[in-house]
PDB file of C-alpha atoms in Angstrom:
ATOM      1  CA  UNK A   1     112.150  95.592  92.899  1.00 38.00           C
ATOM      2  CA  UNK A   2     111.456  98.988  92.859  1.00 41.00           C
ATOM      3  CA  UNK A   3     108.515  98.155  93.875  1.00 47.00           C
ATOM      4  CA  UNK A   4     109.333  96.205  97.369  1.00 50.00           C
ATOM      5  CA  UNK A   5     109.691  97.168  99.964  1.00 48.00           C
ATOM      6  CA  UNK A   6     113.378  98.604 101.383  1.00 47.00           C
ATOM      7  CA  UNK A   7     115.510  94.784 102.117  1.00 48.00           C
ATOM      8  CA  UNK A   8     112.219  92.966 102.066  1.00 53.00           C
ATOM      9  CA  UNK A   9     112.303  91.276  98.729  1.00 58.00           C
ATOM     10  CA  UNK A  10     115.443  89.291 100.741  1.00 58.00           C
ATOM     11  CA  UNK A  11     113.607  88.655 103.652  1.00 67.00           C
ATOM     12  CA  UNK A  12     112.759  84.486 103.326  1.00 66.00           C
ATOM     13  CA  UNK A  13     108.893  83.848 103.749  1.00 76.00           C
ATOM     14  CA  UNK A  14     108.860  81.715 106.256  1.00 77.00           C
ATOM     15  CA  UNK A  15     104.774  81.928 106.511  1.00 86.00           C
ATOM     16  CA  UNK A  16     102.648  78.123 107.411  1.00 89.00           C
ATOM     17  CA  UNK A  17     100.578  78.062 104.145  1.00 89.00           C
ATOM     18  CA  UNK A  18      97.252  78.703 106.746  1.00 90.00           C
ATOM     19  CA  UNK A  19      97.478  81.300 107.241  1.00 92.00           C
ATOM     20  CA  UNK A  20      96.815  82.633 103.987  1.00 95.00           C
ATOM     21  CA  UNK A  21      93.153  83.421 102.924  1.00 95.00           C
ATOM     22  CA  UNK A  22      92.081  83.055  99.564  1.00 95.00           C
ATOM     23  CA  UNK A  23      90.805  87.115  97.939  1.00 94.00           C
ATOM     24  CA  UNK A  24      86.552  85.708  97.546  1.00 94.00           C
ATOM     25  CA  UNK A  25      86.798  84.350 101.068  1.00 95.00           C
ATOM     26  CA  UNK A  26      88.277  87.613 102.446  1.00 94.00           C
ATOM     27  CA  UNK A  27      85.575  89.613  99.845  1.00 93.00           C
ATOM     28  CA  UNK A  28      82.774  87.614 102.229  1.00 94.00           C
ATOM     29  CA  UNK A  29      83.927  89.282 105.924  1.00 94.00           C
ATOM     30  CA  UNK A  30      85.219  92.717 104.710  1.00 91.00           C
ATOM     31  CA  UNK A  31      81.268  92.598 103.400  1.00 91.00           C
ATOM     32  CA  UNK A  32      79.821  91.894 106.843  1.00 91.00           C
ATOM     33  CA  UNK A  33      79.389  94.951 108.570  1.00 87.00           C
ATOM     34  CA  UNK A  34      79.238  92.097 112.253  1.00 87.00           C
ATOM     35  CA  UNK A  35      82.843  91.041 110.678  1.00 86.00           C
ATOM     36  CA  UNK A  36      85.364  92.202 113.715  1.00 88.00           C
ATOM     37  CA  UNK A  37      88.749  92.842 112.095  1.00 94.00           C
ATOM     38  CA  UNK A  38      91.650  94.516 111.584  1.00 95.00           C
ATOM     39  CA  UNK A  39      92.566  95.104 108.061  1.00 96.00           C
ATOM     40  CA  UNK A  40      95.739  96.429 107.251  1.00 97.00           C
ATOM     41  CA  UNK A  41      97.383  97.346 103.269  1.00 97.00           C
ATOM     42  CA  UNK A  42     101.417  97.087 104.478  1.00 98.00           C
ATOM     43  CA  UNK A  43     102.128  98.075 100.797  1.00 96.00           C
ATOM     44  CA  UNK A  44     104.755 101.810 100.851  1.00 97.00           C
ATOM     45  CA  UNK A  45     102.426 104.952 102.434  1.00 96.00           C
ATOM     46  CA  UNK A  46     102.375 106.228  98.277  1.00 96.00           C
ATOM     47  CA  UNK A  47     100.659 103.338  96.940  1.00 94.00           C
ATOM     48  CA  UNK A  48      98.045 102.724  99.162  1.00 96.00           C
ATOM     49  CA  UNK A  49      97.696 107.184  98.623  1.00 94.00           C
ATOM     50  CA  UNK A  50      97.308 105.765  94.774  1.00 91.00           C
ATOM     51  CA  UNK A  51      94.461 102.965  95.063  1.00 90.00           C
ATOM     52  CA  UNK A  52      93.762 101.164  98.354  1.00 93.00           C
ATOM     53  CA  UNK A  53      91.028  98.684  99.657  1.00 91.00           C
ATOM     54  CA  UNK A  54      87.521  99.629 101.878  1.00 89.00           C
ATOM     55  CA  UNK A  55      88.770  99.497 105.349  1.00 93.00           C
ATOM     56  CA  UNK A  56      91.238  98.796 105.304  1.00 95.00           C
ATOM     57  CA  UNK A  57      94.057 101.413 107.021  1.00 97.00           C
ATOM     58  CA  UNK A  58      97.839 101.474 105.799  1.00 98.00           C
ATOM     59  CA  UNK A  59     100.156 100.422 107.818  1.00 98.00           C
ATOM     60  CA  UNK A  60     103.831  99.735 105.928  1.00 98.00           C
ATOM     61  CA  UNK A  61     106.130  97.375 106.853  1.00 97.00           C
ATOM     62  CA  UNK A  62     109.081  98.682 106.387  1.00 96.00           C
ATOM     63  CA  UNK A  63     107.213  99.774 109.779  1.00 96.00           C
ATOM     64  CA  UNK A  64     105.642  96.659 110.283  1.00 96.00           C
ATOM     65  CA  UNK A  65     108.730  95.072 110.641  1.00 95.00           C
ATOM     66  CA  UNK A  66     110.689  97.382 113.112  1.00 95.00           C
ATOM     67  CA  UNK A  67     107.579  97.845 115.408  1.00 95.00           C
ATOM     68  CA  UNK A  68     104.050  96.402 115.815  1.00 94.00           C
ATOM     69  CA  UNK A  69     103.291 100.423 117.861  1.00 95.00           C
ATOM     70  CA  UNK A  70     100.873 101.131 114.918  1.00 96.00           C
ATOM     71  CA  UNK A  71      98.703  97.467 114.630  1.00 96.00           C
ATOM     72  CA  UNK A  72      98.952  97.689 119.029  1.00 93.00           C
ATOM     73  CA  UNK A  73      96.863 101.039 118.510  1.00 94.00           C
ATOM     74  CA  UNK A  74      94.208  99.782 115.942  1.00 93.00           C
ATOM     75  CA  UNK A  75      93.649  96.816 117.861  1.00 92.00           C
ATOM     76  CA  UNK A  76      92.988  98.141 121.038  1.00 88.00           C
ATOM     77  CA  UNK A  77      89.573  97.253 121.683  1.00 79.00           C
ATOM     78  CA  UNK A  78      89.478  94.536 119.600  1.00 81.00           C
ATOM     79  CA  UNK A  79      91.625  92.675 121.146  1.00 78.00           C
ATOM     80  CA  UNK A  80      90.504  88.932 119.867  1.00 85.00           C
ATOM     81  CA  UNK A  81      90.055  90.547 116.164  1.00 92.00           C
ATOM     82  CA  UNK A  82      91.737  89.314 113.280  1.00 95.00           C
ATOM     83  CA  UNK A  83      94.256  90.967 111.612  1.00 97.00           C
ATOM     84  CA  UNK A  84      93.852  91.139 107.895  1.00 97.00           C
ATOM     85  CA  UNK A  85      97.445  91.487 105.467  1.00 97.00           C
ATOM     86  CA  UNK A  86      97.794  92.462 101.958  1.00 96.00           C
ATOM     87  CA  UNK A  87      99.751  94.068 100.056  1.00 96.00           C
ATOM     88  CA  UNK A  88     100.455  94.187  96.517  1.00 92.00           C
ATOM     89  CA  UNK A  89     101.487  90.940  95.020  1.00 91.00           C
ATOM     90  CA  UNK A  90     101.069  87.905  98.307  1.00 90.00           C
ATOM     91  CA  UNK A  91     104.643  88.493  99.962  1.00 93.00           C
ATOM     92  CA  UNK A  92     104.900  91.236 101.852  1.00 95.00           C
ATOM     93  CA  UNK A  93     102.216  90.535 103.428  1.00 96.00           C
ATOM     94  CA  UNK A  94     102.763  87.230 104.800  1.00 95.00           C
ATOM     95  CA  UNK A  95     106.185  88.704 105.914  1.00 95.00           C
ATOM     96  CA  UNK A  96     103.818  91.057 108.028  1.00 96.00           C
ATOM     97  CA  UNK A  97     101.498  88.231 108.886  1.00 96.00           C
ATOM     98  CA  UNK A  98     104.502  86.582 110.224  1.00 95.00           C
ATOM     99  CA  UNK A  99     106.143  89.713 112.240  1.00 96.00           C
ATOM    100  CA  UNK A 100     102.412  88.978 113.957  1.00 96.00           C
ATOM    101  CA  UNK A 101     102.402  86.041 114.350  1.00 95.00           C
ATOM    102  CA  UNK A 102     105.804  86.494 115.995  1.00 94.00           C
ATOM    103  CA  UNK A 103     105.079  89.291 118.021  1.00 93.00           C
ATOM    104  CA  UNK A 104     102.341  87.140 119.480  1.00 92.00           C
ATOM    105  CA  UNK A 105      98.889  87.788 118.187  1.00 93.00           C
ATOM    106  CA  UNK A 106      96.561  84.805 117.094  1.00 91.00           C
ATOM    107  CA  UNK A 107      94.501  85.639 114.353  1.00 94.00           C
ATOM    108  CA  UNK A 108      96.136  86.935 112.243  1.00 97.00           C
ATOM    109  CA  UNK A 109      96.071  86.506 108.193  1.00 97.00           C
ATOM    110  CA  UNK A 110      97.485  87.253 105.061  1.00 97.00           C
ATOM    111  CA  UNK A 111      95.542  87.920 101.584  1.00 95.00           C
ATOM    112  CA  UNK A 112      97.384  85.385  98.623  1.00 94.00           C
ATOM    113  CA  UNK A 113      98.442  87.375  95.566  1.00 92.00           C
ATOM    114  CA  UNK A 114      97.994  90.865  97.433  1.00 93.00           C
ATOM    115  CA  UNK A 115      95.980  93.481  95.324  1.00 92.00           C
ATOM    116  CA  UNK A 116      97.021  91.535  92.037  1.00 88.00           C
ATOM    117  CA  UNK A 117      95.026  88.566  93.426  1.00 88.00           C
ATOM    118  CA  UNK A 118      92.136  90.680  94.215  1.00 87.00           C
ATOM    119  CA  UNK A 119      91.570  91.946  90.572  1.00 82.00           C
ATOM    120  CA  UNK A 120      92.565  88.699  88.842  1.00 81.00           C
ATOM    121  CA  UNK A 121      89.765  86.751  90.938  1.00 77.00           C
ATOM    122  CA  UNK A 122      87.463  89.465  92.400  1.00 81.00           C
ATOM    123  CA  UNK A 123      87.250  92.760  90.115  1.00 74.00           C
ATOM    124  CA  UNK A 124      89.426  93.809  87.269  1.00 61.00           C
ATOM    125  CA  UNK A 125      88.745  97.605  88.416  1.00 66.00           C
ATOM    126  CA  UNK A 126      91.233  97.730  91.554  1.00 64.00           C
ATOM    127  CA  UNK A 127      94.642  98.581  89.182  1.00 64.00           C
ATOM    128  CA  UNK A 128      97.445  96.387  89.113  1.00 65.00           C
ATOM    129  CA  UNK A 129     100.824  97.716  88.546  1.00 65.00           C
TER     130      UNK A 129
END
């Protein structure tokens, strides 16, 4: 529980499963320089600083659940880009995706399993903590 954002562990996850994306599918997107997307890591900033995936930007869920302003700024000039959300194990990224959908964003996906899932499926060098 010490890795959960304050209060988020008690927040039910309501995201429709169709908004989930497998790590292997996201890896293809991440490696394509032609892809236009916004990739947010919703873990606490200090966790992001320990380890994060390429092209990700830190937007902690603890902030996002109160305001989408950081994402709004990232989306300037790319209004149709897909927003991909990642966290430690996939729970807060689903909550974050739901927040964004509720605020009117249409193209939102949550990376299944978070960094843990990425490590398990694709790259064991990515630390699981």
